[in-house]
PDB file of N, CA and C in Angstrom:
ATOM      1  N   UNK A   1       4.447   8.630   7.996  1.00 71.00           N
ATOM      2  CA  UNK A   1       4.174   7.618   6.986  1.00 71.00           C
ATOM      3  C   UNK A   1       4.542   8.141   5.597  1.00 71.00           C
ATOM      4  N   UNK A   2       4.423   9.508   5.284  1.00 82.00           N
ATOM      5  CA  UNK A   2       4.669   9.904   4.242  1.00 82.00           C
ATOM      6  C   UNK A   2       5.889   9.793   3.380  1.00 82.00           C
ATOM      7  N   UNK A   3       6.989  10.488   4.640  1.00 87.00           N
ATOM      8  CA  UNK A   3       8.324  10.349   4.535  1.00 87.00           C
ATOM      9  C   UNK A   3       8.539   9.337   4.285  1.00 87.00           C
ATOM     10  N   UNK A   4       8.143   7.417   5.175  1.00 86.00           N
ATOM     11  CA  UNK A   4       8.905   6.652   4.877  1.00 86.00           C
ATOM     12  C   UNK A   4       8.155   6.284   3.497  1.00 86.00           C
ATOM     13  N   UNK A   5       6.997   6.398   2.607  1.00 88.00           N
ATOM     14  CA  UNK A   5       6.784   6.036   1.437  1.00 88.00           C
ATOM     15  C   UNK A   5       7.774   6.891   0.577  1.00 88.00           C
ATOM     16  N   UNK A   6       7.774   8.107   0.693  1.00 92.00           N
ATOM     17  CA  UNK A   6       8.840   9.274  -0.238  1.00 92.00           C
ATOM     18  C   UNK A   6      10.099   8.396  -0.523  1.00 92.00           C
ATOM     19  N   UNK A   7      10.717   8.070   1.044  1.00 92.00           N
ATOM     20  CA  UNK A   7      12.256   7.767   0.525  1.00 92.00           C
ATOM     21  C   UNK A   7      12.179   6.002  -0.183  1.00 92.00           C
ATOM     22  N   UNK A   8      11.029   5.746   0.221  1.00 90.00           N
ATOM     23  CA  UNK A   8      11.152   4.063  -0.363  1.00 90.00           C
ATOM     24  C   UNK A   8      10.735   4.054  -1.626  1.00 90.00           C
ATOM     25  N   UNK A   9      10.132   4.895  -2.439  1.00 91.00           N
ATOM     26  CA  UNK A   9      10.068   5.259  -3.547  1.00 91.00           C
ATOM     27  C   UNK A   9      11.691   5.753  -4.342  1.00 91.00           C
ATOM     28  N   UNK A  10      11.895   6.616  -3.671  1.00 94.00           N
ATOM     29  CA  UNK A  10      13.050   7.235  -4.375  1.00 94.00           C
ATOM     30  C   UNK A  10      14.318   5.871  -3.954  1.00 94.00           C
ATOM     31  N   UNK A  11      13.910   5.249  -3.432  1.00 92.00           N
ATOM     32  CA  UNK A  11      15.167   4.141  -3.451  1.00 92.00           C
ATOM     33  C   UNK A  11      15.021   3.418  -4.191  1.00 92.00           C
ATOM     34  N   UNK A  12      13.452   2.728  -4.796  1.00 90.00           N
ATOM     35  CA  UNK A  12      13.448   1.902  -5.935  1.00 90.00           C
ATOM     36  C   UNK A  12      13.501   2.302  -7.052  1.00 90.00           C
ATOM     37  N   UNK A  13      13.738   4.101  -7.080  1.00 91.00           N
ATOM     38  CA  UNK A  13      13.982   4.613  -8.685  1.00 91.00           C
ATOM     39  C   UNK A  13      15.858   4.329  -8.588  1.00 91.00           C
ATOM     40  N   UNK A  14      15.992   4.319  -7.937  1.00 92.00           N
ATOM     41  CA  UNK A  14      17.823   4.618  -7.906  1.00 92.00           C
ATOM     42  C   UNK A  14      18.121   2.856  -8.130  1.00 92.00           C
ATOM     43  N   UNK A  15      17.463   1.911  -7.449  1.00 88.00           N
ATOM     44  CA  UNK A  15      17.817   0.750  -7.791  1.00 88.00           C
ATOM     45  C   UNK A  15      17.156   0.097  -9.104  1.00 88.00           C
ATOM     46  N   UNK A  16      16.774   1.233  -9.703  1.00 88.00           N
ATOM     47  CA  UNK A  16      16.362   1.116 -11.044  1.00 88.00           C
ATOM     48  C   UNK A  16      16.940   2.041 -12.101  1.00 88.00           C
ATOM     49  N   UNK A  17      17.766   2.624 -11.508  1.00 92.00           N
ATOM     50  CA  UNK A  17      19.167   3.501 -12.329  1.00 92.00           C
ATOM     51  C   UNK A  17      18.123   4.919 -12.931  1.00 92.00           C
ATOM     52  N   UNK A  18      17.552   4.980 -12.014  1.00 92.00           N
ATOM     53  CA  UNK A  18      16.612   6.582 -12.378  1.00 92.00           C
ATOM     54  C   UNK A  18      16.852   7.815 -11.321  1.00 92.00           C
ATOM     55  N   UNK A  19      16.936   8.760 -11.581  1.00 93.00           N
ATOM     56  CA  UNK A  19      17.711  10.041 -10.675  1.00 93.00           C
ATOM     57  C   UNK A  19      15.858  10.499 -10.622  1.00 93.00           C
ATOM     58  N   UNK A  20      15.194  10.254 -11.370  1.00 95.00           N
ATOM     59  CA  UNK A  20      13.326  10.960 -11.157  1.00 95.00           C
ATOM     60  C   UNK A  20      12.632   9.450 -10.481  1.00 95.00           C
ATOM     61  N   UNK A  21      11.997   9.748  -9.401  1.00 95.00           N
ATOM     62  CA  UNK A  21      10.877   9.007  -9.028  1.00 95.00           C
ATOM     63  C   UNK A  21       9.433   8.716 -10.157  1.00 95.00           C
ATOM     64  N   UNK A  22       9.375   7.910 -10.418  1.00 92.00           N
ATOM     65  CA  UNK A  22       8.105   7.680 -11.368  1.00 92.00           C
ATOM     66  C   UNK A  22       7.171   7.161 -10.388  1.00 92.00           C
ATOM     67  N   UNK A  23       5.961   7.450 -11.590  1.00 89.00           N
ATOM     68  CA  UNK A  23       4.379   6.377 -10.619  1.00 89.00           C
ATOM     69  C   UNK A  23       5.045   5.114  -9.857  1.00 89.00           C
ATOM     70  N   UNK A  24       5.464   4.502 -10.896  1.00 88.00           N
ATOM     71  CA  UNK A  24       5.593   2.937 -10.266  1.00 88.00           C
ATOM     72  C   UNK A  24       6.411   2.640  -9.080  1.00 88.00           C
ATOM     73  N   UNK A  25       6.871   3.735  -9.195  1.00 88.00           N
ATOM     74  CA  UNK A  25       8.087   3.423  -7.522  1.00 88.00           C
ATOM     75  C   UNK A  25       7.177   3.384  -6.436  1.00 88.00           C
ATOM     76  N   UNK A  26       6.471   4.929  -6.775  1.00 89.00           N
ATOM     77  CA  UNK A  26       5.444   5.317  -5.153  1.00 89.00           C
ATOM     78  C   UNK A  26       4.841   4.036  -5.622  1.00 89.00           C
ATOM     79  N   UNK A  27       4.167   3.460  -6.243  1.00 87.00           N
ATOM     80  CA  UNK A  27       3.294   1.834  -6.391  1.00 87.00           C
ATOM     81  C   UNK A  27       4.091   1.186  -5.572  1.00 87.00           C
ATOM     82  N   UNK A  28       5.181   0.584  -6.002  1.00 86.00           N
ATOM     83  CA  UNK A  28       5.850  -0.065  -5.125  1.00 86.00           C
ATOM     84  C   UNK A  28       5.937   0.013  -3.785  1.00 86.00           C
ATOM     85  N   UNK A  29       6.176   1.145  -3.092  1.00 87.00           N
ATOM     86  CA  UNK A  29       6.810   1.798  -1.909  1.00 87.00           C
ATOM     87  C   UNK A  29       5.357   1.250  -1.227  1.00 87.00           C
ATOM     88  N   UNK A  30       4.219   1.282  -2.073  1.00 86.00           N
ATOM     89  CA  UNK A  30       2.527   1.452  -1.233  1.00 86.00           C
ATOM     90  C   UNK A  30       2.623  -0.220  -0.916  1.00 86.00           C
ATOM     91  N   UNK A  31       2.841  -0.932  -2.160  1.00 83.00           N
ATOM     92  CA  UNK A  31       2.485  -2.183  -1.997  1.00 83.00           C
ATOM     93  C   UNK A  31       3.553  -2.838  -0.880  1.00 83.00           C
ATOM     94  N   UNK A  32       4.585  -2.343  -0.921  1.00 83.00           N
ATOM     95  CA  UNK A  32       5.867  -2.892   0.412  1.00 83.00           C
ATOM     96  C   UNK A  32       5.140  -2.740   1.676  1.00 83.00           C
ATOM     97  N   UNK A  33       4.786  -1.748   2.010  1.00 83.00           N
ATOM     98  CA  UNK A  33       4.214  -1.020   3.132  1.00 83.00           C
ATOM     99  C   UNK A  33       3.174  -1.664   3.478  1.00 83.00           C
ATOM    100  N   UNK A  34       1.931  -1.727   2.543  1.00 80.00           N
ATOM    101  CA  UNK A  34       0.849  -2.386   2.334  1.00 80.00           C
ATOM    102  C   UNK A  34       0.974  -4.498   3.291  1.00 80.00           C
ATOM    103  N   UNK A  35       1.742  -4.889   2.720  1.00 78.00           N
ATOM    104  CA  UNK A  35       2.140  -6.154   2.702  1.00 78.00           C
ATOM    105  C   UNK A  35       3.336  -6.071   4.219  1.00 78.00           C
ATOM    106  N   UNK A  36       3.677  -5.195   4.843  1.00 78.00           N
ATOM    107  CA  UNK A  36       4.210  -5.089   5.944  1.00 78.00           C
ATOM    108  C   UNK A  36       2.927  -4.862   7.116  1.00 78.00           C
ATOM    109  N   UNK A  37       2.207  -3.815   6.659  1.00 76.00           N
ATOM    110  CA  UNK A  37       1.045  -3.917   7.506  1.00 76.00           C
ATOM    111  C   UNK A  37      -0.091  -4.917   7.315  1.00 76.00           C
ATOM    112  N   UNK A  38      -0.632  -5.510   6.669  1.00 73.00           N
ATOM    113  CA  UNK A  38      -0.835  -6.723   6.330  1.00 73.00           C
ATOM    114  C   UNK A  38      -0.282  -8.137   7.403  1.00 73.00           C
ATOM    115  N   UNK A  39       1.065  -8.204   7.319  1.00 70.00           N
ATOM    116  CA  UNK A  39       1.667  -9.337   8.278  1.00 70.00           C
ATOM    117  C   UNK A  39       1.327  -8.603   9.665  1.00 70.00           C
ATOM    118  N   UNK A  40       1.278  -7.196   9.769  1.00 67.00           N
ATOM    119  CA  UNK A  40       1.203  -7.276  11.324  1.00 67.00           C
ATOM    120  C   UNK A  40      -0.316  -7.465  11.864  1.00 67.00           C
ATOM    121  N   UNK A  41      -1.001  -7.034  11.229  1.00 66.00           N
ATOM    122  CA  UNK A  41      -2.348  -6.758  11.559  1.00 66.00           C
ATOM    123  C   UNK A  41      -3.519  -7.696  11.113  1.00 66.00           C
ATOM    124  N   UNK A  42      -3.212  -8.212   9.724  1.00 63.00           N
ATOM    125  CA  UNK A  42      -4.189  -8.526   9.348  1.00 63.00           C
ATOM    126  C   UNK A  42      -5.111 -10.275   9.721  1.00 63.00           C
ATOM    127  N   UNK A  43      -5.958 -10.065  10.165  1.00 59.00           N
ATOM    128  CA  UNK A  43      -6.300 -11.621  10.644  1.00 59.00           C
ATOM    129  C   UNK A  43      -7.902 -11.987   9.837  1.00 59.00           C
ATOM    130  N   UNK A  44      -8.516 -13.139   9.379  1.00 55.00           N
ATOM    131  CA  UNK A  44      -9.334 -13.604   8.725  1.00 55.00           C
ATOM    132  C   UNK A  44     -10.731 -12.762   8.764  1.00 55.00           C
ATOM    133  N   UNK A  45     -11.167 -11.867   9.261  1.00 54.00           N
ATOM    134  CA  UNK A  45     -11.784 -10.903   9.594  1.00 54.00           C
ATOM    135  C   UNK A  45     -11.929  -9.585   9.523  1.00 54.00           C
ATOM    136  N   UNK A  46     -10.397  -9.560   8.926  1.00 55.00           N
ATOM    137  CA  UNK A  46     -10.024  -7.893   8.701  1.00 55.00           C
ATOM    138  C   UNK A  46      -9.328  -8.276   7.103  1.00 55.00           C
ATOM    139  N   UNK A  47      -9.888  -9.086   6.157  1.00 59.00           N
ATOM    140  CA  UNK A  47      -8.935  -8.982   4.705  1.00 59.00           C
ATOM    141  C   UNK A  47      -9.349  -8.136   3.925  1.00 59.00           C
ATOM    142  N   UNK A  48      -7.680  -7.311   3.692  1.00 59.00           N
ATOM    143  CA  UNK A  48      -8.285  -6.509   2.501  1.00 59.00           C
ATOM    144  C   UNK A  48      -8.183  -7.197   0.966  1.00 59.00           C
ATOM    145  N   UNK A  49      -8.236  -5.277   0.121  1.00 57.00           N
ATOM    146  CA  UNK A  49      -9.183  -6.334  -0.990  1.00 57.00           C
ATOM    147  C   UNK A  49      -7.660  -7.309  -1.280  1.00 57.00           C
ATOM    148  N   UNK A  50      -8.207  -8.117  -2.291  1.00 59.00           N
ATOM    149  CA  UNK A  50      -7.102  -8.965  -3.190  1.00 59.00           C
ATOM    150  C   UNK A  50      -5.974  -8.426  -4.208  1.00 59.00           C
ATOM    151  N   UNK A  51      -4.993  -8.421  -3.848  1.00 60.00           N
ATOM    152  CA  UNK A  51      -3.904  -7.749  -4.785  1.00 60.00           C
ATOM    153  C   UNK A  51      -3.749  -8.890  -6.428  1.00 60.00           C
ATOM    154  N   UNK A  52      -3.787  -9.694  -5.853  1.00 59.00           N
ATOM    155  CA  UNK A  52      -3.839 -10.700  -6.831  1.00 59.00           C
ATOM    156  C   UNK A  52      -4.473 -10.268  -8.241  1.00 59.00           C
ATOM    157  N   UNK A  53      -5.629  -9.704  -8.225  1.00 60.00           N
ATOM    158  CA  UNK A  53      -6.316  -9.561  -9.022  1.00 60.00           C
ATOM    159  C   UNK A  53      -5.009  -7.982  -9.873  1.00 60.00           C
ATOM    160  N   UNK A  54      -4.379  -7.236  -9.454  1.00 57.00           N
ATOM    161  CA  UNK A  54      -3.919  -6.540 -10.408  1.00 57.00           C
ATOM    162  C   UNK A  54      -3.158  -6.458 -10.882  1.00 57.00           C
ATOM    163  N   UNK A  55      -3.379  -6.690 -12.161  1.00 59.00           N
ATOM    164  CA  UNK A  55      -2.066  -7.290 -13.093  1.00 59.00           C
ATOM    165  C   UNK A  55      -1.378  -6.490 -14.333  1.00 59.00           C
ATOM    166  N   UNK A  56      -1.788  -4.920 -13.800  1.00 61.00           N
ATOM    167  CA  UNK A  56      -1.200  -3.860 -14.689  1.00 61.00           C
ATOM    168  C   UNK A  56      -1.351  -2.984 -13.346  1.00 61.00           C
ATOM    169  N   UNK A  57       0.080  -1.507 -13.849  1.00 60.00           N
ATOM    170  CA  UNK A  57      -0.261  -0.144 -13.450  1.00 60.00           C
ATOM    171  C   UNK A  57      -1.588   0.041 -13.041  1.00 60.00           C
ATOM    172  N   UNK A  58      -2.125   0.258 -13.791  1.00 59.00           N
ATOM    173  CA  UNK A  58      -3.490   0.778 -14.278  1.00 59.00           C
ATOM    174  C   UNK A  58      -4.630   0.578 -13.606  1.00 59.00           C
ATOM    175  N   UNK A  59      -4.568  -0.819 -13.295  1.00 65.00           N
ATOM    176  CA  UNK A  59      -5.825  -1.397 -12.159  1.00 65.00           C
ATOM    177  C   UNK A  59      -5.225  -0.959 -10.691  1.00 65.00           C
ATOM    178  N   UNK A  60      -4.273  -0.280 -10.654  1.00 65.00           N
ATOM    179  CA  UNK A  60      -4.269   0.432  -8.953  1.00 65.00           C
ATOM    180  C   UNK A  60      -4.794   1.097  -8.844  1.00 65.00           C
ATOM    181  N   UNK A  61      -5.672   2.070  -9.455  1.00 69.00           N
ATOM    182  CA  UNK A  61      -6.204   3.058  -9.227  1.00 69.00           C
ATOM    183  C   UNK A  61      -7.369   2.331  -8.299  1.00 69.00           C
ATOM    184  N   UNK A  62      -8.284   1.495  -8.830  1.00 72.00           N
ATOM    185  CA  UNK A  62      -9.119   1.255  -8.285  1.00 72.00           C
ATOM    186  C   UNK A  62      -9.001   0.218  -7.340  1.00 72.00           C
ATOM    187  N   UNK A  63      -7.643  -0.091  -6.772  1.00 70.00           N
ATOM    188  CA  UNK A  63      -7.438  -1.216  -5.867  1.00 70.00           C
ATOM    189  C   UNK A  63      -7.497  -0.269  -4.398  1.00 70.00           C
ATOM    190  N   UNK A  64      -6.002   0.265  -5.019  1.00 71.00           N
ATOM    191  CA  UNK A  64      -6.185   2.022  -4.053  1.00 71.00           C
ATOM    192  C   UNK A  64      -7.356   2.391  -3.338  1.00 71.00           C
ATOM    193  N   UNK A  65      -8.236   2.472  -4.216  1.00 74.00           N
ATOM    194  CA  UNK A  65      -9.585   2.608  -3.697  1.00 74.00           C
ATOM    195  C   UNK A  65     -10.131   2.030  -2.995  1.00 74.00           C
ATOM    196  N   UNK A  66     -10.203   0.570  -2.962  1.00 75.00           N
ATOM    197  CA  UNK A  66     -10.796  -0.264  -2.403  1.00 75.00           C
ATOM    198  C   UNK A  66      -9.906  -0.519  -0.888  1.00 75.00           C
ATOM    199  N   UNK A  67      -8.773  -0.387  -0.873  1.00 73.00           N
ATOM    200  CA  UNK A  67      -7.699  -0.924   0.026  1.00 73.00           C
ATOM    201  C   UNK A  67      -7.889   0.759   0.893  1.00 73.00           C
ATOM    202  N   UNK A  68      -8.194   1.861   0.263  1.00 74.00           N
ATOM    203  CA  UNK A  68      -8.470   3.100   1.671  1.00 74.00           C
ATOM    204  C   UNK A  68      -9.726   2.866   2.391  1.00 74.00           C
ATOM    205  N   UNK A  69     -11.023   2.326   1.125  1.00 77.00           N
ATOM    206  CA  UNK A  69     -11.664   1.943   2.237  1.00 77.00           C
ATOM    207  C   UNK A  69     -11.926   1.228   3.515  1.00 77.00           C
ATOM    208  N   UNK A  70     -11.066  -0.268   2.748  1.00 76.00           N
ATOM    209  CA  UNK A  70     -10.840  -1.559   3.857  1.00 76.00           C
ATOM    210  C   UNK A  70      -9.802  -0.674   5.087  1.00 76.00           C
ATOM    211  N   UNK A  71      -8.991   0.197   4.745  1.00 72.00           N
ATOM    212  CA  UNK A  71      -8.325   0.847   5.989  1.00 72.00           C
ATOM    213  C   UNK A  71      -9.018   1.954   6.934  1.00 72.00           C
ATOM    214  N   UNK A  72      -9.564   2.767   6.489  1.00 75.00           N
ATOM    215  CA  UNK A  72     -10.626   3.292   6.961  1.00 75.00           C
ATOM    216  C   UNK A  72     -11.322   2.765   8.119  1.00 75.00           C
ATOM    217  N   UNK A  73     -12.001   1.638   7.458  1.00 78.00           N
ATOM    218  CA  UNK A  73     -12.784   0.457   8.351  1.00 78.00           C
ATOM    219  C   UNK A  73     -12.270  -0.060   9.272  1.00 78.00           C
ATOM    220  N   UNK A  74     -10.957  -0.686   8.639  1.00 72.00           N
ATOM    221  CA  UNK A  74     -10.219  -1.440  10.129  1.00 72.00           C
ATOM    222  C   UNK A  74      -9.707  -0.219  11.385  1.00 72.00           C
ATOM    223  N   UNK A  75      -8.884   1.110  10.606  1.00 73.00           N
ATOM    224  CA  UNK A  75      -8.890   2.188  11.854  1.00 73.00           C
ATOM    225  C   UNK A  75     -10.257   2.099  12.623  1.00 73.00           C
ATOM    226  N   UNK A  76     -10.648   2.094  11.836  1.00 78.00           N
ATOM    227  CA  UNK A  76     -12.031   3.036  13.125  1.00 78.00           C
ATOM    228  C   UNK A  76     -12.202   1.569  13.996  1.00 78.00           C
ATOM    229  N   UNK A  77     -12.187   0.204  13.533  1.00 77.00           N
ATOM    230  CA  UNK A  77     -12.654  -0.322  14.119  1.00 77.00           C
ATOM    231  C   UNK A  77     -11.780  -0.820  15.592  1.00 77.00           C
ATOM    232  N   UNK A  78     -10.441  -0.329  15.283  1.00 71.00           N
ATOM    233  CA  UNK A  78      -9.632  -1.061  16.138  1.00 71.00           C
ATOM    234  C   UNK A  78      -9.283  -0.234  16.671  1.00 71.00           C
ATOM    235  N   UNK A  79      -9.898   1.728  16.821  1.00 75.00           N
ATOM    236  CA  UNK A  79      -9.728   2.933  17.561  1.00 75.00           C
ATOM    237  C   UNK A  79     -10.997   2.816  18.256  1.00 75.00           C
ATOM    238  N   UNK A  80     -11.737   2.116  18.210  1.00 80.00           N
ATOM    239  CA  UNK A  80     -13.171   1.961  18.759  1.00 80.00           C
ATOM    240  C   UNK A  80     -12.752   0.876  19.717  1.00 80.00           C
ATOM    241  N   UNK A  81     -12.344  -0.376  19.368  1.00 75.00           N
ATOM    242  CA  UNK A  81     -11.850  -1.028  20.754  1.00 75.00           C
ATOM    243  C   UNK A  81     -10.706  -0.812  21.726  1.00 75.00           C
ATOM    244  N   UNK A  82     -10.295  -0.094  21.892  1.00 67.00           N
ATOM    245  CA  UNK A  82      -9.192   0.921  22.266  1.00 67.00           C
ATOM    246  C   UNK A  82      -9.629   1.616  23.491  1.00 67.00           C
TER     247      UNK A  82
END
């Protein structure tokens, strides 16, 4: 998982004419990923938090937060029915 966030980061700095990866790429790379696992998994019972609500850099920190816990939760819960 790491790798594919690394290189999907460093692809949205290059399609942003940058040779350095910045914050906002890995942001990006999380929220792509995020919103891919999301369509596969997610059903009315398992929502995480609301992206909607962040409307700067800045408020990821604590979305981040909220979105490891909601993952956390859903692993265990869906390694428990397993």
């Amino acid at each position: 998982a790491y790798q594919v966030l690394k290189q999907m980061a460093e692809s949205h700095a290059k399609l942003c004419n940058r040779e350095k990866v910045m914050r906002q790429d890995v942001l990006v790379a999380i929220h792509i990923c995020e919103k891919f696992i999301k369509s596969l998994f997610e059903t009315d019972s398992y929502s995480s938090p609301n992206e909607s609500k962040v409307t700067a850099i800045d408020h990821y920190d604590a979305y981040m937060s909220k979105l490891s816990e909601w993952y956390s939760c859903f692993t265990k819960d869906i390694l428990e029915k397993m």
